[in-house]
Amino acid sequence: MENASQEIEQLAEKVDELIDKLFSLEEENRSLRNINDDLLKERSQLIEKTTQAKTRVEAMITRLKGINHQ
């Protein structure tokens, strides 16, 4: 009977450890999702800035070509 009691106690401890690990992993997952969201926003902003810079450079090149052909 004592052996079964020890096994139940050990099982209960393992379940508690698994619950703690679950909470820890959920928090880590939430944190990583927030970081990912921030990085996706930053990427989008960088793409937009790159597109704007490309447009400005192309406009300058067009103007320079026009100056050279005069």
Tab-separated table of N, CA and C in Angstrom:
chain	number	residue	atom	x	y	z
A	1	MET	N	0.814	-1.187	0.000
A	1	MET	CA	0.000	0.000	0.000
A	1	MET	C	0.863	1.260	0.000
A	2	GLU	N	1.953	1.218	0.763
A	2	GLU	CA	2.852	2.367	0.833
A	2	GLU	C	3.500	2.626	-0.518
A	3	ASN	N	3.826	1.582	-1.243
A	3	ASN	CA	4.437	1.705	-2.556
A	3	ASN	C	3.497	2.423	-3.526
A	4	ALA	N	2.221	2.077	-3.507
A	4	ALA	CA	1.239	2.732	-4.368
A	4	ALA	C	1.116	4.204	-3.987
A	5	SER	N	1.163	4.491	-2.724
A	5	SER	CA	1.079	5.867	-2.255
A	5	SER	C	2.270	6.685	-2.755
A	6	GLN	N	3.454	6.092	-2.722
A	6	GLN	CA	4.654	6.777	-3.227
A	6	GLN	C	4.548	7.018	-4.728
A	7	GLU	N	4.039	6.042	-5.450
A	7	GLU	CA	3.879	6.188	-6.902
A	7	GLU	C	2.894	7.298	-7.231
A	8	ILE	N	1.817	7.360	-6.469
A	8	ILE	CA	0.823	8.424	-6.688
A	8	ILE	C	1.445	9.780	-6.386
A	9	GLU	N	2.223	9.870	-5.324
A	9	GLU	CA	2.895	11.124	-4.968
A	9	GLU	C	3.873	11.539	-6.063
A	10	GLN	N	4.639	10.587	-6.568
A	10	GLN	CA	5.588	10.882	-7.649
A	10	GLN	C	4.844	11.331	-8.907
A	11	LEU	N	3.757	10.655	-9.211
A	11	LEU	CA	2.956	11.033	-10.368
A	11	LEU	C	2.384	12.438	-10.198
A	12	ALA	N	1.912	12.749	-9.006
A	12	ALA	CA	1.373	14.085	-8.729
A	12	ALA	C	2.457	15.145	-8.904
A	13	GLU	N	3.674	14.854	-8.468
A	13	GLU	CA	4.790	15.793	-8.635
A	13	GLU	C	5.101	16.000	-10.112
A	14	LYS	N	5.094	14.919	-10.876
A	14	LYS	CA	5.352	15.042	-12.317
A	14	LYS	C	4.270	15.855	-13.016
A	15	VAL	N	3.024	15.640	-12.603
A	15	VAL	CA	1.921	16.418	-13.179
A	15	VAL	C	2.110	17.896	-12.845
A	16	ASP	N	2.470	18.202	-11.608
A	16	ASP	CA	2.725	19.594	-11.215
A	16	ASP	C	3.859	20.195	-12.044
A	17	GLU	N	4.917	19.423	-12.254
A	17	GLU	CA	6.037	19.899	-13.068
A	17	GLU	C	5.584	20.172	-14.499
A	18	LEU	N	4.761	19.284	-15.041
A	18	LEU	CA	4.252	19.476	-16.402
A	18	LEU	C	3.361	20.712	-16.504
A	19	ILE	N	2.570	20.945	-15.486
A	19	ILE	CA	1.709	22.137	-15.466
A	19	ILE	C	2.577	23.399	-15.430
A	20	ASP	N	3.597	23.396	-14.585
A	20	ASP	CA	4.520	24.539	-14.522
A	20	ASP	C	5.193	24.759	-15.872
A	21	LYS	N	5.624	23.680	-16.492
A	21	LYS	CA	6.284	23.786	-17.800
A	21	LYS	C	5.313	24.322	-18.847
A	22	LEU	N	4.070	23.876	-18.790
A	22	LEU	CA	3.051	24.361	-19.715
A	22	LEU	C	2.881	25.870	-19.581
A	23	PHE	N	2.743	26.350	-18.352
A	23	PHE	CA	2.591	27.793	-18.138
A	23	PHE	C	3.815	28.561	-18.646
A	24	SER	N	4.979	28.002	-18.393
A	24	SER	CA	6.217	28.631	-18.850
A	24	SER	C	6.263	28.697	-20.372
A	25	LEU	N	5.910	27.612	-21.018
A	25	LEU	CA	5.926	27.574	-22.483
A	25	LEU	C	4.861	28.487	-23.086
A	26	GLU	N	3.715	28.579	-22.433
A	26	GLU	CA	2.678	29.492	-22.916
A	26	GLU	C	3.162	30.944	-22.850
A	27	GLU	N	3.826	31.293	-21.759
A	27	GLU	CA	4.363	32.655	-21.622
A	27	GLU	C	5.451	32.916	-22.660
A	28	GLU	N	6.329	31.947	-22.840
A	28	GLU	CA	7.384	32.088	-23.848
A	28	GLU	C	6.779	32.227	-25.240
A	29	ASN	N	5.767	31.435	-25.530
A	29	ASN	CA	5.101	31.500	-26.827
A	29	ASN	C	4.468	32.867	-27.044
A	30	ARG	N	3.804	33.381	-26.014
A	30	ARG	CA	3.175	34.706	-26.096
A	30	ARG	C	4.243	35.776	-26.368
A	31	SER	N	5.348	35.669	-25.661
A	31	SER	CA	6.438	36.627	-25.840
A	31	SER	C	7.005	36.549	-27.262
A	32	LEU	N	7.215	35.345	-27.741
A	32	LEU	CA	7.761	35.179	-29.091
A	32	LEU	C	6.790	35.671	-30.163
A	33	ARG	N	5.507	35.479	-29.932
A	33	ARG	CA	4.514	36.000	-30.883
A	33	ARG	C	4.550	37.532	-30.907
A	34	ASN	N	4.703	38.152	-29.741
A	34	ASN	CA	4.799	39.615	-29.688
A	34	ASN	C	6.040	40.107	-30.413
A	35	ILE	N	7.159	39.425	-30.193
A	35	ILE	CA	8.399	39.793	-30.884
A	35	ILE	C	8.217	39.633	-32.385
A	36	ASN	N	7.600	38.536	-32.790
A	36	ASN	CA	7.367	38.291	-34.215
A	36	ASN	C	6.486	39.381	-34.814
A	37	ASP	N	5.436	39.761	-34.111
A	37	ASP	CA	4.560	40.833	-34.592
A	37	ASP	C	5.339	42.138	-34.756
A	38	ASP	N	6.178	42.454	-33.771
A	38	ASP	CA	6.994	43.670	-33.856
A	38	ASP	C	7.939	43.616	-35.045
A	39	LEU	N	8.561	42.468	-35.263
A	39	LEU	CA	9.491	42.321	-36.382
A	39	LEU	C	8.767	42.419	-37.724
A	40	LEU	N	7.565	41.871	-37.803
A	40	LEU	CA	6.798	41.972	-39.047
A	40	LEU	C	6.421	43.427	-39.338
A	41	LYS	N	6.055	44.182	-38.293
A	41	LYS	CA	5.750	45.604	-38.478
A	41	LYS	C	6.986	46.357	-38.941
A	42	GLU	N	8.123	46.070	-38.293
A	42	GLU	CA	9.370	46.733	-38.667
A	42	GLU	C	9.744	46.400	-40.112
A	43	ARG	N	9.577	45.144	-40.493
A	43	ARG	CA	9.880	44.722	-41.867
A	43	ARG	C	9.010	45.481	-42.858
A	44	SER	N	7.731	45.596	-42.542
A	44	SER	CA	6.806	46.314	-43.413
A	44	SER	C	7.225	47.778	-43.561
A	45	GLN	N	7.618	48.390	-42.450
A	45	GLN	CA	8.068	49.790	-42.504
A	45	GLN	C	9.341	49.923	-43.337
A	46	LEU	N	10.249	48.976	-43.184
A	46	LEU	CA	11.495	49.030	-43.957
A	46	LEU	C	11.233	48.830	-45.449
A	47	ILE	N	10.311	47.950	-45.771
A	47	ILE	CA	9.950	47.755	-47.180
A	47	ILE	C	9.366	49.034	-47.752
A	48	GLU	N	8.493	49.681	-46.985
A	48	GLU	CA	7.889	50.937	-47.430
A	48	GLU	C	8.960	52.017	-47.637
A	49	LYS	N	9.890	52.142	-46.687
A	49	LYS	CA	10.966	53.133	-46.826
A	49	LYS	C	11.851	52.822	-48.019
A	50	THR	N	12.129	51.559	-48.248
A	50	THR	CA	12.952	51.159	-49.388
A	50	THR	C	12.251	51.495	-50.699
A	51	THR	N	10.960	51.246	-50.744
A	51	THR	CA	10.182	51.565	-51.948
A	51	THR	C	10.182	53.070	-52.205
A	52	GLN	N	10.016	53.845	-51.151
A	52	GLN	CA	10.038	55.305	-51.308
A	52	GLN	C	11.410	55.775	-51.781
A	53	ALA	N	12.466	55.232	-51.211
A	53	ALA	CA	13.818	55.623	-51.617
A	53	ALA	C	14.070	55.241	-53.071
A	54	LYS	N	13.623	54.064	-53.462
A	54	LYS	CA	13.796	53.612	-54.847
A	54	LYS	C	13.081	54.552	-55.806
A	55	THR	N	11.866	54.953	-55.439
A	55	THR	CA	11.092	55.871	-56.279
A	55	THR	C	11.818	57.207	-56.416
A	56	ARG	N	12.356	57.716	-55.311
A	56	ARG	CA	13.081	58.996	-55.365
A	56	ARG	C	14.354	58.888	-56.210
A	57	VAL	N	15.079	57.788	-56.052
A	57	VAL	CA	16.307	57.603	-56.826
A	57	VAL	C	15.979	57.493	-58.315
A	58	GLU	N	14.924	56.750	-58.642
A	58	GLU	CA	14.531	56.637	-60.047
A	58	GLU	C	14.134	57.998	-60.622
A	59	ALA	N	13.453	58.816	-59.823
A	59	ALA	CA	13.066	60.154	-60.279
A	59	ALA	C	14.301	61.021	-60.499
A	60	MET	N	15.288	60.915	-59.603
A	60	MET	CA	16.530	61.679	-59.779
A	60	MET	C	17.265	61.238	-61.037
A	61	ILE	N	17.322	59.942	-61.269
A	61	ILE	CA	17.994	59.423	-62.463
A	61	ILE	C	17.302	59.939	-63.722
A	62	THR	N	15.993	59.944	-63.713
A	62	THR	CA	15.232	60.450	-64.864
A	62	THR	C	15.541	61.926	-65.102
A	63	ARG	N	15.582	62.710	-64.005
A	63	ARG	CA	15.895	64.142	-64.152
A	63	ARG	C	17.324	64.334	-64.675
A	64	LEU	N	18.256	63.545	-64.159
A	64	LEU	CA	19.648	63.661	-64.606
A	64	LEU	C	19.779	63.300	-66.077
A	65	LYS	N	19.073	62.279	-66.497
A	65	LYS	CA	19.110	61.903	-67.913
A	65	LYS	C	18.538	63.038	-68.763
A	66	GLY	N	17.510	63.684	-68.261
A	66	GLY	CA	16.911	64.805	-68.988
A	66	GLY	C	17.879	65.974	-69.084
A	67	ILE	N	18.644	66.223	-68.027
A	67	ILE	CA	19.634	67.307	-68.037
A	67	ILE	C	20.732	66.987	-69.040
A	68	ASN	N	21.169	65.765	-69.087
A	68	ASN	CA	22.250	65.358	-69.984
A	68	ASN	C	21.847	65.397	-71.437
A	69	HIS	N	20.560	65.293	-71.730
A	69	HIS	CA	20.097	65.287	-73.127
A	69	HIS	C	19.777	66.674	-73.652
A	70	GLN	N	19.949	67.700	-72.840
A	70	GLN	CA	19.617	69.057	-73.278
A	70	GLN	C	20.733	69.678	-74.041
